[in-house]
mmCIF file of C-alpha atoms in Angstrom:
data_model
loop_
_atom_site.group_PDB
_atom_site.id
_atom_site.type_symbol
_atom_site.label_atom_id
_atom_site.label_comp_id
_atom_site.label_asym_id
_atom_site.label_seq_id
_atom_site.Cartn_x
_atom_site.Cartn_y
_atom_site.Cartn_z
ATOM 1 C CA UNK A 1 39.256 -13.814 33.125
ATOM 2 C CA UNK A 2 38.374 -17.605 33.976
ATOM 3 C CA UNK A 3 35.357 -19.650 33.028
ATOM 4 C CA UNK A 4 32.450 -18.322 34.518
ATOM 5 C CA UNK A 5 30.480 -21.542 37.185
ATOM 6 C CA UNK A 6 27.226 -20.087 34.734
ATOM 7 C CA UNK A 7 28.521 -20.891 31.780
ATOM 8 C CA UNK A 8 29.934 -24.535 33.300
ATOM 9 C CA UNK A 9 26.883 -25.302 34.489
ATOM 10 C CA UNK A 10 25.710 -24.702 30.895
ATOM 11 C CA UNK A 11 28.083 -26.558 29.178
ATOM 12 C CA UNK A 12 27.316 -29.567 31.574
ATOM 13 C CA UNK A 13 23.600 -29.007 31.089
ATOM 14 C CA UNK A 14 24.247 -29.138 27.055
ATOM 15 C CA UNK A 15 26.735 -32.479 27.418
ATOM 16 C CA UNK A 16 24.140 -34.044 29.147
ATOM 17 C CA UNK A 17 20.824 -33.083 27.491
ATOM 18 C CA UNK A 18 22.698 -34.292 23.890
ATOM 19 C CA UNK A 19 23.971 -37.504 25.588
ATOM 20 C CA UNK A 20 20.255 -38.178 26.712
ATOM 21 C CA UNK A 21 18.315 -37.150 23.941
ATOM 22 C CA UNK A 22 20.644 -37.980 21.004
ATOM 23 C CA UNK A 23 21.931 -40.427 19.399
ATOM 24 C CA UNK A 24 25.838 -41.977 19.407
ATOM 25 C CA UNK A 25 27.997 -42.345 22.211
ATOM 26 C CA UNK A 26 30.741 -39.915 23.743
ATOM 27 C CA UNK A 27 33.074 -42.562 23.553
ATOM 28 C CA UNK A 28 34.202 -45.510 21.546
ATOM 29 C CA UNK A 29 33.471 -48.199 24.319
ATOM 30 C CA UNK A 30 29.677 -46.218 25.336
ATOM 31 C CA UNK A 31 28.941 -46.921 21.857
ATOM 32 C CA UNK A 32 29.686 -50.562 21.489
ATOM 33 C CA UNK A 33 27.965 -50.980 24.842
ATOM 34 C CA UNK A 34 25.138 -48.684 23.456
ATOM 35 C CA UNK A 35 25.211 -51.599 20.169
ATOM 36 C CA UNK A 36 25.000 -54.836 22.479
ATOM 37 C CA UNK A 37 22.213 -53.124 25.214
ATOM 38 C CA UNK A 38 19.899 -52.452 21.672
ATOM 39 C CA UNK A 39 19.981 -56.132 20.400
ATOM 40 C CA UNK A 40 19.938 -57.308 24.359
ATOM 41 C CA UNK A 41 16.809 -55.506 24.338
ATOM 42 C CA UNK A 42 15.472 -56.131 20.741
ATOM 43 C CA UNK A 43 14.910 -51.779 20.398
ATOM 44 C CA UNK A 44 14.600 -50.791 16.837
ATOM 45 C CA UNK A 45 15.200 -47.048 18.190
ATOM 46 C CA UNK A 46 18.535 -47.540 20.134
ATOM 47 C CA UNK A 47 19.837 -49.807 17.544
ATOM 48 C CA UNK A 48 19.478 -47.752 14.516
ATOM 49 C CA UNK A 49 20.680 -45.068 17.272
ATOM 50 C CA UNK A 50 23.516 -46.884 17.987
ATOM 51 C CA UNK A 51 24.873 -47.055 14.239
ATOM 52 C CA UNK A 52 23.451 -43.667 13.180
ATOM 53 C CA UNK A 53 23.468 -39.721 13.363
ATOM 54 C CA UNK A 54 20.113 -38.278 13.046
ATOM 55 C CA UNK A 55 20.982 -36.791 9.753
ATOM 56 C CA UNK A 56 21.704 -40.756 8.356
ATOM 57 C CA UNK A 57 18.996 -41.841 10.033
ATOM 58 C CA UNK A 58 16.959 -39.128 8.502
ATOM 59 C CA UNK A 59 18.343 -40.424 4.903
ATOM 60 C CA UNK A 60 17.754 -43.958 5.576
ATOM 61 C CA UNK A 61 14.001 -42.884 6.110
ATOM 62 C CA UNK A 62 14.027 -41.011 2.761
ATOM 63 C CA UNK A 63 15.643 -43.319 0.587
ATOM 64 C CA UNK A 64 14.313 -46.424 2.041
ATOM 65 C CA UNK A 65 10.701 -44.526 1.856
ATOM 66 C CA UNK A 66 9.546 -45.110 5.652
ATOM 67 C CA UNK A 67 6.603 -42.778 6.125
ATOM 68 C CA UNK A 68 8.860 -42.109 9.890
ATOM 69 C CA UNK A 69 11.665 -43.022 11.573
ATOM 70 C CA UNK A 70 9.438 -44.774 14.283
ATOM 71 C CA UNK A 71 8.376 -47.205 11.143
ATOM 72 C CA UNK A 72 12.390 -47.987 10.655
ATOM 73 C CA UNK A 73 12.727 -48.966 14.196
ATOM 74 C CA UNK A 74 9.097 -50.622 14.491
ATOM 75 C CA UNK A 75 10.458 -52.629 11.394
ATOM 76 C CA UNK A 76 13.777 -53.013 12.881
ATOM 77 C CA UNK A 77 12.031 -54.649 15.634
ATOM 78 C CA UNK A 78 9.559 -56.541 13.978
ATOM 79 C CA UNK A 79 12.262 -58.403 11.069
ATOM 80 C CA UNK A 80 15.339 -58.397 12.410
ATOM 81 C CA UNK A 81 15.745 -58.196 16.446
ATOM 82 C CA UNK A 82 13.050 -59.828 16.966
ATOM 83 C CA UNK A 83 14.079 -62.809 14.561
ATOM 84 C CA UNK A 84 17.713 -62.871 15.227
ATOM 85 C CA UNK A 85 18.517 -61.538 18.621
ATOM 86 C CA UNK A 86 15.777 -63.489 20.727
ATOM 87 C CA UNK A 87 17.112 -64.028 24.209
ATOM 88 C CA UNK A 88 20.565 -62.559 23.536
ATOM 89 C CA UNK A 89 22.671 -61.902 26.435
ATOM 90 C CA UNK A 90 25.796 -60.188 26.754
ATOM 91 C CA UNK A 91 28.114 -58.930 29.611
ATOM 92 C CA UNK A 92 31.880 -57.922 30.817
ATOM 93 C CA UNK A 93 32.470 -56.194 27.109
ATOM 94 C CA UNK A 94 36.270 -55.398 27.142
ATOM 95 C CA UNK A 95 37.729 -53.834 24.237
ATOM 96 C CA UNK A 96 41.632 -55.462 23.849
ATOM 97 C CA UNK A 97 42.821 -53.584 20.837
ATOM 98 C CA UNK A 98 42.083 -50.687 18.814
ATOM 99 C CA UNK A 99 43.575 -49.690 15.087
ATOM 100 C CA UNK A 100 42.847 -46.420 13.668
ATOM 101 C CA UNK A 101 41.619 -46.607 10.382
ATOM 102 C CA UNK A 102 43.080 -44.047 7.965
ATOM 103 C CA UNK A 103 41.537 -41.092 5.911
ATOM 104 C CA UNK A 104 40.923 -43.515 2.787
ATOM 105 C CA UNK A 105 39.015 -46.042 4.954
ATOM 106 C CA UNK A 106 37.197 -43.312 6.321
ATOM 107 C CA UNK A 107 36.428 -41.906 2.850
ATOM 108 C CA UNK A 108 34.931 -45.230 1.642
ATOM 109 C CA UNK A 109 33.339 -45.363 4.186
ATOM 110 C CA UNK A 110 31.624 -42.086 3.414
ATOM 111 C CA UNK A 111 31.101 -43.305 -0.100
ATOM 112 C CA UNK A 112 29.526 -46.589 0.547
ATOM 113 C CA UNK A 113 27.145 -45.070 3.097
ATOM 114 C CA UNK A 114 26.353 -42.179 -0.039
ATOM 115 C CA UNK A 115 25.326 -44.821 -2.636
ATOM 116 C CA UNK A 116 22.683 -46.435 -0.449
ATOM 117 C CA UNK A 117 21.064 -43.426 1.007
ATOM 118 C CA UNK A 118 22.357 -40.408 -1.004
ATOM 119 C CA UNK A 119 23.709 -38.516 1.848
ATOM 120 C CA UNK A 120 27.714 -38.650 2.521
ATOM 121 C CA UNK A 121 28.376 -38.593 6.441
ATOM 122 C CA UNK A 122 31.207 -36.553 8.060
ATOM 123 C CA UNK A 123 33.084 -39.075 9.539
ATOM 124 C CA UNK A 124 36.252 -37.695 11.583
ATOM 125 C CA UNK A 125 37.644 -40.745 13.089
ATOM 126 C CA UNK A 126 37.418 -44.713 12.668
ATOM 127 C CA UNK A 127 38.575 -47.524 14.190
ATOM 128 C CA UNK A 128 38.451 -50.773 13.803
ATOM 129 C CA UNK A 129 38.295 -52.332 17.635
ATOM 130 C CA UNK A 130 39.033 -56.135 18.889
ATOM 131 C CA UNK A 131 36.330 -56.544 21.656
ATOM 132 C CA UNK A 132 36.123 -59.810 24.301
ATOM 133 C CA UNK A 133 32.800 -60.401 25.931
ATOM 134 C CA UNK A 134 30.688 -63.353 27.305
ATOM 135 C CA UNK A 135 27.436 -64.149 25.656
ATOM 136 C CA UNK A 136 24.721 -66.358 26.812
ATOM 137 C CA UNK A 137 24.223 -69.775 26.082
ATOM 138 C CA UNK A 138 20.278 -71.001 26.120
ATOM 139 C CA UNK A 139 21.641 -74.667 25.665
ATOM 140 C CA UNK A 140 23.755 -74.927 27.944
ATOM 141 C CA UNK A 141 22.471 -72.188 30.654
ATOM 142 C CA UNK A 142 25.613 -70.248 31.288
ATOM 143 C CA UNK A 143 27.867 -67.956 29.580
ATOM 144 C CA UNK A 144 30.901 -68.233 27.233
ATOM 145 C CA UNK A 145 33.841 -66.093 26.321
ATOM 146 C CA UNK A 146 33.597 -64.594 22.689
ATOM 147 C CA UNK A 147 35.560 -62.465 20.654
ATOM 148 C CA UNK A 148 34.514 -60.186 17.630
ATOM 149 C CA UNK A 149 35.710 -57.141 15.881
ATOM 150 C CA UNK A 150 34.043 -54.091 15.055
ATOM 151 C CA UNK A 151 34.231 -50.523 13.513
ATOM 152 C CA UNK A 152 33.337 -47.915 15.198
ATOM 153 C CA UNK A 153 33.198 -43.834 13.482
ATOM 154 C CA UNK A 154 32.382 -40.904 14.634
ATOM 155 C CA UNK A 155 30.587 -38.219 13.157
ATOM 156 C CA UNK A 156 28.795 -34.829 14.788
ATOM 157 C CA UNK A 157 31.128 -34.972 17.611
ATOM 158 C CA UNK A 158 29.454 -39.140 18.781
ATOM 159 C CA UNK A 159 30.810 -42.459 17.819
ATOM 160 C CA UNK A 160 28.735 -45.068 16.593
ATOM 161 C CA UNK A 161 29.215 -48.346 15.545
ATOM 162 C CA UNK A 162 29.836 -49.349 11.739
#
């Protein structure tokens, strides 16, 4: 007995429909591109998608009372990417370093997440990640090196970022 071609093709089908459709990234560094292409782009969606499972996005909506999620992003949108992220540009994101954060981190984590929106993620794995990039510079017309840290979790089987 092997794995049946049908039930590969399946599988593929499944990996790809939840990539497409869903929110979070397979992989640490899809996320944190996932992250940067949002504010690039000033989308409400893909950012809140980017940081958030359905489920938390769900319990944002509820605690936060949004009539919809498509208010959250509209708002999203409207007060913060559109404020703060006007003509952002970045490329080449590298990540250099990665440290696993343990089950305590990932448990306040969990906890902090809970007392804003009363629902307490699953989160299986954490890191916090050293990334390099180059970002654009209106003044001066070309683009820099910078360096930032972030955290990125993942929950439901798709990393996000923190």
């Amino acid at each position: 007995k092997g794995i049946s071609w049908k039930n590969t093709k399946w599988f593929i089908l499944i990996v790809f429909v939840t990539k497409l459709f869903g929110p979070g990234s397979l992989t640490k560094k899809g996320a944190i591109e996932d992250y940067f292409e949002a504010l690039m782009d000033q989308d409400g969606k893909a950012y809140m998608q980017a940081q958030y499972s359905n489920k938390m996005i769900k319990a944002i909506v509820k605690e936060e009372d949004y009539d919809s999620k498509k208010e959250l992003y509209e708002e999203y949108e409207e007060e913060w990417l559109d404020y703060y992220y006007d003509d952002y540009k970045v490329k080449n994101i590298e990540i250099q370093d990665t440290d696993k954060l343990d089950k305590d981190d990932r448990e306040d984590m969990e906890k902090a997440f809970r007392k804003l929106y009363d629902y307490t993620p699953n989160i299986t794995a954490a890191y916090e990640v050293e990334i390099e990039y180059e970002e654009w510079d209106d003044w001066d017309e070309e683009y820099y090196d910078e360096e930032d840290t972030v955290v990125v979790y993942k929950t439901g089987g798709k990393w996000y970022v923190w």
